[in-house]
mmCIF file of C-alpha atoms and ligand atoms in Angstrom:
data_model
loop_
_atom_site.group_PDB
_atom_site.id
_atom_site.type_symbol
_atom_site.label_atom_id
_atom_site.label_comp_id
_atom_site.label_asym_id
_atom_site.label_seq_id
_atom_site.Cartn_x
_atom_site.Cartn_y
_atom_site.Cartn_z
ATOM 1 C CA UNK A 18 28.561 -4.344 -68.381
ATOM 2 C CA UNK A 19 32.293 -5.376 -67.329
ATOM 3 C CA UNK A 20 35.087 -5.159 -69.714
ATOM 4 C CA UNK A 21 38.631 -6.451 -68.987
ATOM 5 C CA UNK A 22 40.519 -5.394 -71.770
ATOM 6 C CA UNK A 23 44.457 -6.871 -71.924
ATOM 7 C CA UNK A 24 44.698 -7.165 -67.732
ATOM 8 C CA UNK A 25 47.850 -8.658 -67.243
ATOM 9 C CA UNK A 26 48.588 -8.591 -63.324
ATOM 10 C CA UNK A 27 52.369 -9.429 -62.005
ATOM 11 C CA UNK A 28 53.443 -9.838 -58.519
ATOM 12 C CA UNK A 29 56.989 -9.228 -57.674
ATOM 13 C CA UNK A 30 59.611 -8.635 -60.303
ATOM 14 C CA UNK A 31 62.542 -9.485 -61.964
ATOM 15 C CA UNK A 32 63.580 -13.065 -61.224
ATOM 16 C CA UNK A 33 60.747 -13.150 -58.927
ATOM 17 C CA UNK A 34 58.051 -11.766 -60.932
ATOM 18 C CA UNK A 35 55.334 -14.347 -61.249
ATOM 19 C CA UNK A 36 52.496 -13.711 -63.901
ATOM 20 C CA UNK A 37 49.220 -14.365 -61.715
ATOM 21 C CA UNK A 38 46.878 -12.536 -65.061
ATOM 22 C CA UNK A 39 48.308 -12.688 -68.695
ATOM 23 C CA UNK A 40 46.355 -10.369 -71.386
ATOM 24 C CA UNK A 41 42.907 -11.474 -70.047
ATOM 25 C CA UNK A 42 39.845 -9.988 -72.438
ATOM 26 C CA UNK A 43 36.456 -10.512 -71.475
ATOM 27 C CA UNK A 44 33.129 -8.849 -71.622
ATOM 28 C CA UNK A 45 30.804 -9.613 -68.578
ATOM 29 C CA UNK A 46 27.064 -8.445 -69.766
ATOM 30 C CA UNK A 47 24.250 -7.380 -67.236
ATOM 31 C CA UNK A 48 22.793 -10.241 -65.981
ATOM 32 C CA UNK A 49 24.900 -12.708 -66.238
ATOM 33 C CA UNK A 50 26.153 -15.337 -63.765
ATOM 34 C CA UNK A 51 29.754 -15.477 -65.042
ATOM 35 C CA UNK A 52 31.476 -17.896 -64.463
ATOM 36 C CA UNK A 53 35.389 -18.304 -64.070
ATOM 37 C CA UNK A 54 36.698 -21.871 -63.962
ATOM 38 C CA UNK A 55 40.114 -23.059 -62.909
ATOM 39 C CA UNK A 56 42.218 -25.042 -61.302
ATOM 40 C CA UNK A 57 44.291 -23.905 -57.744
ATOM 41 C CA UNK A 58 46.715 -21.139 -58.641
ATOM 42 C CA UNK A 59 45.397 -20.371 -62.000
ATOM 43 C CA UNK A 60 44.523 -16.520 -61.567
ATOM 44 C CA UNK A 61 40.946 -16.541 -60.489
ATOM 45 C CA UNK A 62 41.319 -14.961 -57.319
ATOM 46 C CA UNK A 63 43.113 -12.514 -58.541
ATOM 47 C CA UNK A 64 41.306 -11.825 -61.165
ATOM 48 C CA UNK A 65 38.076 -11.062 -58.469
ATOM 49 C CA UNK A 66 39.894 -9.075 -56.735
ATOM 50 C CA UNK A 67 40.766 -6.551 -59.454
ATOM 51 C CA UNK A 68 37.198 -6.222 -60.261
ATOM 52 C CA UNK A 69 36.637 -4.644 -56.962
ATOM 53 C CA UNK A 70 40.322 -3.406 -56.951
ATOM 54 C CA UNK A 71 41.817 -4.770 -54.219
ATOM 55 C CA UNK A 72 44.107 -6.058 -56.376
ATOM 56 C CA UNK A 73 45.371 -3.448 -59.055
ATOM 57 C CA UNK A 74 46.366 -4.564 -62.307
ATOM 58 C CA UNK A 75 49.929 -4.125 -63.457
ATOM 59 C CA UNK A 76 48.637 -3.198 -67.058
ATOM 60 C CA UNK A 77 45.006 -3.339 -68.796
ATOM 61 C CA UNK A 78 42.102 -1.720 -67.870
ATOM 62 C CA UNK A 79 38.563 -2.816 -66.486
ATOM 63 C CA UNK A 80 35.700 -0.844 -67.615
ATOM 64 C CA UNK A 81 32.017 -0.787 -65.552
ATOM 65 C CA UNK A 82 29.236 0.522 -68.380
ATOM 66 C CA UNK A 83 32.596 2.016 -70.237
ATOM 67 C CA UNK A 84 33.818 3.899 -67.619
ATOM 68 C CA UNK A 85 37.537 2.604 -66.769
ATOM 69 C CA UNK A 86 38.012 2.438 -63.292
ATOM 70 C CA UNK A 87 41.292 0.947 -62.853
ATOM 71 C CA UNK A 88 42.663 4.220 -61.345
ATOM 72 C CA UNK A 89 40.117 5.014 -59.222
ATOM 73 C CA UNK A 90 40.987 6.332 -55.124
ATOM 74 C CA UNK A 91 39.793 7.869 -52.116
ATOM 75 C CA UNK A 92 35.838 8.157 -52.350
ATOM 76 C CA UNK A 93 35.393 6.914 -55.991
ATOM 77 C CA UNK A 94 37.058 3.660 -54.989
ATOM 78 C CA UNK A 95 34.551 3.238 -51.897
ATOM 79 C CA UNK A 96 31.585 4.156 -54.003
ATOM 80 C CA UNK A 97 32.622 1.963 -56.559
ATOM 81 C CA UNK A 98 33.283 -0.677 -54.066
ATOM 82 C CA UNK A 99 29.910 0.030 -52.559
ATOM 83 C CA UNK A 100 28.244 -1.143 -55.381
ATOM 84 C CA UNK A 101 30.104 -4.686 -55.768
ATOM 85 C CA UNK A 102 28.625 -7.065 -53.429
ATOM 86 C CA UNK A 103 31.635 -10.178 -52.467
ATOM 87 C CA UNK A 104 31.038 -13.454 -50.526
ATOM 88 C CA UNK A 105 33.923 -15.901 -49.942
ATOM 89 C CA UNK A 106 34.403 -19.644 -49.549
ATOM 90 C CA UNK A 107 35.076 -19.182 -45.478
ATOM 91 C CA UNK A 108 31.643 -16.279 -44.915
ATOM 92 C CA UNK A 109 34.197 -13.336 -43.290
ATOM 93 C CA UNK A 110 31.233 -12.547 -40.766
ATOM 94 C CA UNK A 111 32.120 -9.871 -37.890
ATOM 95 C CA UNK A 112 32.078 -12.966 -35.344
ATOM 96 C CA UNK A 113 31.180 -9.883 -32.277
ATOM 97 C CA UNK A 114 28.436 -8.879 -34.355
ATOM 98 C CA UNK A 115 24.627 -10.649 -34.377
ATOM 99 C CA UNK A 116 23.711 -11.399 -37.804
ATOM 100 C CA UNK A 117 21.592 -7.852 -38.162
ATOM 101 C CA UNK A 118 23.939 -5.800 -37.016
ATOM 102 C CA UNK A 119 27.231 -7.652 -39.960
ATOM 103 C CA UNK A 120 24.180 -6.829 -42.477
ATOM 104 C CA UNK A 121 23.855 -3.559 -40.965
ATOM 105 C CA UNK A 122 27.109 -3.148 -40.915
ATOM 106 C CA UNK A 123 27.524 -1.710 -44.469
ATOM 107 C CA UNK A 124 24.277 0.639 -43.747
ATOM 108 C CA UNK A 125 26.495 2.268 -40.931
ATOM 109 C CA UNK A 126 29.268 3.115 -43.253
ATOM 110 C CA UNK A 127 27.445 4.886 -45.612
ATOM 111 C CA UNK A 128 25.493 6.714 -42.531
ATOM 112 C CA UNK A 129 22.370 4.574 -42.656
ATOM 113 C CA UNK A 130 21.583 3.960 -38.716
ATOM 114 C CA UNK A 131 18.379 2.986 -36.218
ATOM 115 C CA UNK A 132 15.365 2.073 -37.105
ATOM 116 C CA UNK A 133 15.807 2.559 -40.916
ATOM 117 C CA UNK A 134 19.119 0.481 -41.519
ATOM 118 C CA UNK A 135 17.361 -2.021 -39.076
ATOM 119 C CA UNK A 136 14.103 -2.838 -41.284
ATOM 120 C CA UNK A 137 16.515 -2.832 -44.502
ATOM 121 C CA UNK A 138 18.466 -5.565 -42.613
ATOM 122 C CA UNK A 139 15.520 -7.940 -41.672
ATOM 123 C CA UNK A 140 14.184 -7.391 -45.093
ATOM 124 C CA UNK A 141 17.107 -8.908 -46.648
ATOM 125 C CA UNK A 142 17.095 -11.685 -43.739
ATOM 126 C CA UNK A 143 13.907 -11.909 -44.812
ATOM 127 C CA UNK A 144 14.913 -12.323 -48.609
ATOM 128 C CA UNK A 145 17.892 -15.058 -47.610
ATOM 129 C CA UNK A 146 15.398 -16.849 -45.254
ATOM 130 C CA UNK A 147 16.952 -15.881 -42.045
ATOM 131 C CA UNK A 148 14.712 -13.648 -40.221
ATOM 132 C CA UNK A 149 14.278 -15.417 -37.229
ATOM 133 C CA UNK A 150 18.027 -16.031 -36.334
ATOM 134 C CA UNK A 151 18.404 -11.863 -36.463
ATOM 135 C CA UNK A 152 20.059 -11.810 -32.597
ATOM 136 C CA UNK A 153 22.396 -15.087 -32.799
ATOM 137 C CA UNK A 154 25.510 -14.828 -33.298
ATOM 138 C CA UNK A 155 27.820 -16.203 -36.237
ATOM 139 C CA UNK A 156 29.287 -19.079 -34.346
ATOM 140 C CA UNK A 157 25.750 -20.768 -33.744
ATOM 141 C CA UNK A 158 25.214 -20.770 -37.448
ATOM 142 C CA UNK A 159 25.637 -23.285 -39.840
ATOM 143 C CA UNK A 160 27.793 -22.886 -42.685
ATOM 144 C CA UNK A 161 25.120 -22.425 -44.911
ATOM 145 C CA UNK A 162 23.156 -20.322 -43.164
ATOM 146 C CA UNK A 163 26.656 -18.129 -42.494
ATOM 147 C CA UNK A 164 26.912 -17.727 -46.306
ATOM 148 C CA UNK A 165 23.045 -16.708 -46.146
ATOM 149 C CA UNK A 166 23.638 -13.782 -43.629
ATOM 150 C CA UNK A 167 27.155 -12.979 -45.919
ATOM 151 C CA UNK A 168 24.670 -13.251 -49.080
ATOM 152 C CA UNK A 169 22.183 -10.465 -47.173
ATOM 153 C CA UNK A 170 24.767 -7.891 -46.113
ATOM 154 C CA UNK A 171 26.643 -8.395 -49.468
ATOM 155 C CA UNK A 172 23.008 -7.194 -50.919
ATOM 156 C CA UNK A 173 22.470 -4.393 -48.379
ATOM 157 C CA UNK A 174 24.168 -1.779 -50.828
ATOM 158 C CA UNK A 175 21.623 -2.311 -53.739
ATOM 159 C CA UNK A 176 24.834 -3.632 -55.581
ATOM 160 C CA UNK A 177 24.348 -4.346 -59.510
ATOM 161 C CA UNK A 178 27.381 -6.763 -59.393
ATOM 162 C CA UNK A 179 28.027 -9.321 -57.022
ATOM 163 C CA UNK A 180 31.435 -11.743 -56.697
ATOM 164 C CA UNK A 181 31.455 -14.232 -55.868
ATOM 165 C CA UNK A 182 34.697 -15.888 -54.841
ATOM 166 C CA UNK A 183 34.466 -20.208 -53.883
ATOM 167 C CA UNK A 184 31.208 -19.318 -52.232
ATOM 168 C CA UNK A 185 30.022 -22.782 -51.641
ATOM 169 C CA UNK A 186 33.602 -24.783 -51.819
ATOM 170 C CA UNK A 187 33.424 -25.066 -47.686
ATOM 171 C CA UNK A 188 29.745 -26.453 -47.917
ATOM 172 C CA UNK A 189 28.096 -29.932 -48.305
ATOM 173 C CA UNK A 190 26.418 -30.742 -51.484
ATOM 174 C CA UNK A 191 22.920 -30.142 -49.952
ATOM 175 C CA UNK A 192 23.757 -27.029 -48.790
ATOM 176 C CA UNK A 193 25.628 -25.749 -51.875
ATOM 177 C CA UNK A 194 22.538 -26.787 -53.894
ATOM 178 C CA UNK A 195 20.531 -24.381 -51.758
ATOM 179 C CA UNK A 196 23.051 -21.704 -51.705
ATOM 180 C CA UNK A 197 23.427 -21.942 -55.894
ATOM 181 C CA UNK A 198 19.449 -21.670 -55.747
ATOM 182 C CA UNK A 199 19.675 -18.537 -53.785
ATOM 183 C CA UNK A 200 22.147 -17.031 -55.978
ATOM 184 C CA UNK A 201 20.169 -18.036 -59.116
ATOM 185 C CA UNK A 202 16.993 -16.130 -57.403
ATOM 186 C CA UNK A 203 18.636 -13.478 -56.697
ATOM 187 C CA UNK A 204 20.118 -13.130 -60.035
ATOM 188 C CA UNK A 205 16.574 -13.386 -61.574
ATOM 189 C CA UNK A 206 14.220 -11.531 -59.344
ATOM 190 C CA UNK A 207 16.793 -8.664 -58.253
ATOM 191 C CA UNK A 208 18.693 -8.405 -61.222
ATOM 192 C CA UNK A 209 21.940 -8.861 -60.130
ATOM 193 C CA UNK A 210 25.028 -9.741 -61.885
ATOM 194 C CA UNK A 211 26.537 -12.659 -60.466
ATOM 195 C CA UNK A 212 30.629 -13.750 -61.206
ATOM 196 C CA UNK A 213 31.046 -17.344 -59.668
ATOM 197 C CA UNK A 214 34.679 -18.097 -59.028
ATOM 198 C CA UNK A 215 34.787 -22.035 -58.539
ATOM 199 C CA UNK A 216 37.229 -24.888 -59.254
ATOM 200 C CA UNK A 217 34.026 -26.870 -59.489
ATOM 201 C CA UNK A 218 32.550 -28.169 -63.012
ATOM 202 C CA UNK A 219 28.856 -29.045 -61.393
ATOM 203 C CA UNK A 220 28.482 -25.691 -59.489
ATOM 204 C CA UNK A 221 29.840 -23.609 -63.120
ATOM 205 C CA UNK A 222 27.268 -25.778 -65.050
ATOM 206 C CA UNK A 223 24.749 -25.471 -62.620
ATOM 207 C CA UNK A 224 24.211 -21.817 -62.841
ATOM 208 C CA UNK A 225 26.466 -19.842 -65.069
ATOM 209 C CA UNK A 226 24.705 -18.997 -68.197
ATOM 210 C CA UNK A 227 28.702 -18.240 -69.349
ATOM 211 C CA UNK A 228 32.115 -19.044 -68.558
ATOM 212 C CA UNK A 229 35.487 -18.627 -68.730
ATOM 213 C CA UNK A 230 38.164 -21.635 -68.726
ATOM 214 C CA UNK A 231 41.602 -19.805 -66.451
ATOM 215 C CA UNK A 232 44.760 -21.886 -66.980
ATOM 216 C CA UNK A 233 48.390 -20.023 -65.537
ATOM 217 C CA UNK A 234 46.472 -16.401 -65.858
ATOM 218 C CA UNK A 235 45.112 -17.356 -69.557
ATOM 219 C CA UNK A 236 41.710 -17.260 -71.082
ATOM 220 C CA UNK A 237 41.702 -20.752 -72.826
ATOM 221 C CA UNK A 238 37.768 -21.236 -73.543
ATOM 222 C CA UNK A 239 35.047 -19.039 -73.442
ATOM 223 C CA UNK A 240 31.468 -18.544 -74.275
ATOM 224 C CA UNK A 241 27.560 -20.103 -73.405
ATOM 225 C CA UNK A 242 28.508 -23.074 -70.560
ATOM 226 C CA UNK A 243 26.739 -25.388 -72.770
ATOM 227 C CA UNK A 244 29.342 -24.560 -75.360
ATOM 228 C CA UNK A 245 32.006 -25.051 -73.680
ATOM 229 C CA UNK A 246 31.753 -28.179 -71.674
ATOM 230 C CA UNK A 247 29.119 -29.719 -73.773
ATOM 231 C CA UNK A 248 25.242 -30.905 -73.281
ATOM 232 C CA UNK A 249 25.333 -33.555 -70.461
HETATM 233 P P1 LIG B 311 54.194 -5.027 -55.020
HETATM 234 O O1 LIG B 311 53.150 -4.004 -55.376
HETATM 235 O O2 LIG B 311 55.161 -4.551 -53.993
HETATM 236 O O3 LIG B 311 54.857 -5.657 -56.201
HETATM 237 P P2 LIG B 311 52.599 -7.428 -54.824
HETATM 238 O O4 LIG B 311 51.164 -7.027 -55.069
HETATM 239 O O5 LIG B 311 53.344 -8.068 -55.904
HETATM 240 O O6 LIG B 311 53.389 -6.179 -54.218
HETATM 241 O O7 LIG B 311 52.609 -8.418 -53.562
HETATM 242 C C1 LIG B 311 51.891 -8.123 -52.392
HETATM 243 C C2 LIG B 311 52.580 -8.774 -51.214
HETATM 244 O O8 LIG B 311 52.316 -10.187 -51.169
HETATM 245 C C3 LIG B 311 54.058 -8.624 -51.293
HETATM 246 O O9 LIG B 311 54.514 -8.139 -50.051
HETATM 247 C C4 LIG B 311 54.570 -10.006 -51.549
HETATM 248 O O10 LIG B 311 55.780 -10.222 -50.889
HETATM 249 C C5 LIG B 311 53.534 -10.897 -50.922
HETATM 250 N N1 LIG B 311 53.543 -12.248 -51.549
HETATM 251 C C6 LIG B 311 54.548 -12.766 -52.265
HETATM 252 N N2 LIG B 311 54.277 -13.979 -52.718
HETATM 253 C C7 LIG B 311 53.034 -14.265 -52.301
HETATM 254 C C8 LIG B 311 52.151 -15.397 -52.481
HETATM 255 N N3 LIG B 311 52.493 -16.465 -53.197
HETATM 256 N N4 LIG B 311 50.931 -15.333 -51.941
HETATM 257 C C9 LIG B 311 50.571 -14.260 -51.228
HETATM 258 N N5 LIG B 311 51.352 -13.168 -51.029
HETATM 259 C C10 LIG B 311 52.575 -13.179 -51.546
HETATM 260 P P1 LIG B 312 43.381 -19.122 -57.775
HETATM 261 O O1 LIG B 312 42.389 -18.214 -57.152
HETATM 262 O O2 LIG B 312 42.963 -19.582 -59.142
HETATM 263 O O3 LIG B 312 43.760 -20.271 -56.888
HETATM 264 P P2 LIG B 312 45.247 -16.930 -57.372
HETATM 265 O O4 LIG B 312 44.710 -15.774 -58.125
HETATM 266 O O5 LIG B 312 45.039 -16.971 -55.897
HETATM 267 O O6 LIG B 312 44.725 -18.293 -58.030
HETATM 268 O O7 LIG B 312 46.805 -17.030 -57.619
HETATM 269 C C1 LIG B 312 47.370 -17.031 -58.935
HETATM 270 C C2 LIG B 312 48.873 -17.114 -58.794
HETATM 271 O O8 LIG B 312 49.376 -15.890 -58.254
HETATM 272 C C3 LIG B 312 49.336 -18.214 -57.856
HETATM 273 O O9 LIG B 312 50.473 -18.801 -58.405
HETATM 274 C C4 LIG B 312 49.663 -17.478 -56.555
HETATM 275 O O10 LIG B 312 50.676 -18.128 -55.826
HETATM 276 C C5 LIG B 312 50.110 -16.138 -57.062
HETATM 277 N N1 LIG B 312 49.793 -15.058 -56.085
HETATM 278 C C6 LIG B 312 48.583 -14.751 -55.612
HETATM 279 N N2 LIG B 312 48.633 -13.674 -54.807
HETATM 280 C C7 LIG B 312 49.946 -13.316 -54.781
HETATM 281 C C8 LIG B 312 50.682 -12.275 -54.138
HETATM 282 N N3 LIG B 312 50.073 -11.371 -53.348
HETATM 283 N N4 LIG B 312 51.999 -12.210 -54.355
HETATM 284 C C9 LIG B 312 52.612 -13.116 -55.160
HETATM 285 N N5 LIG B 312 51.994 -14.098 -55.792
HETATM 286 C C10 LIG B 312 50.684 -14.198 -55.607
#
């Protein structure tokens, strides 16, 4: 479980000091695919990023399983960090790398090399459908299959939370149909806890079981997505 509990996060100050989160409460349960809905500039990257804390909030406190970890450093902040998958709306794939060695790539941090980090990595290109395009390089991938191999070495830490930030806002409507069906297995059969940041109505209502409604850093709706947007 993920608690925010009164985040309020401020960049600048003084004059400048512009309010990006406002008192933002919210309890995200295991299991979930959370979603958080706004318009452009309304907090929700932001808000991502302090669950992983890249971002640190200026007041507030975000709880894993009711431990707060909003002062975390050094090796607690890379274990914690280890254990929260992220995919973005433009992949962030090592572009020197093949596609097994990026989803390697977070094996080799944490030590895991050769032949064992190697079968974890084709089991999760495997898992995203990729296996055969192992030795290509990101450049002769299609988006969607970019945002597969992101999907696999987000995955390669065994992470119980995964954030995702836009994920399919650079992708066709095919393609993000296939992508949101990926997620949705992964949330079911793995068990992973999913937190879709998207401007988009269809892609929330497609596979968030909840979600939040972000306006200029504010809660304004939350609860079951049939709830709050209504049956179609
Ligand atoms: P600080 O901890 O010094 O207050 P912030 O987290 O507020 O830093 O800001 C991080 C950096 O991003 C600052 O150097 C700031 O100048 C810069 N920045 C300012 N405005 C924006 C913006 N609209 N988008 C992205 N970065 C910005
Ligand atoms: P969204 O993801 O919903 O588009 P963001 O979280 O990126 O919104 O941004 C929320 C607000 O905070 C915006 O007004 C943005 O300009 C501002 N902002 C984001 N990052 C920074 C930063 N580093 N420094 C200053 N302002 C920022």
């Amino acid at each position: 479980m993920i608690q925010l509990q009164h985040v309020c996060k401020t960049y600048g100050e003084g004059e400048n000091a512009h309010h990006a989160l406002r008192n933002v409460n919210l309890t995200i349960n295991d299991g979930d695919v959370f979603g958080i809905i706004g318009a452009s500039g309304a907090g929700k990257s932001t808000l991502v990023r302090c669950l992983n804390l890249l971002e640190r909030p200026t007041e507030g406190a975000i709880l894993y399983d009711g431990r707060d970890i909003t002062g975390l450093s050094g090796r607690a902040l890379l274990e914690l960090r280890s254990q929260v998958g992220m995919i973005f709306q433009n992949f962030s794939l090592f572009q020197q790398r093949t596609v097994l060695r990026n989803v390697t790539f977070p094996l080799e941090l944490r030590s895991e090399k050769g032949e064992a980090a190697r079968k974890r990595a084709m089991e999760l290109l495997e898992l995203v459908g990729l296996a055969d395009l192992a030795e290509r390089y990101p450049s002769q991938l299609s988006g969607g299959q970019q945002q597969r191999v992101a999907i696999a070495r987000a995955l390669a830490n065994n992470p119980k939370v995964m954030l995702c930030d836009e994920a399919t806002s650079a992708l066709d409507t095919r393609t993000t149909a296939s992508i949101l069906q990926l997620l949705q297995d992964i949330n079911r059969e793995l068990g992973v806890t999913l937190v879709v940041i998207t401007h988009s109505l269809p892609v929330a209502c497609k596979i968030c079981n909840r979600v939040a409604v972000i306006d200029h850093g504010r809660i304004v709706e939350e609860g079951a997505t049939a709830a709050v947007f209504g049956n179609p």
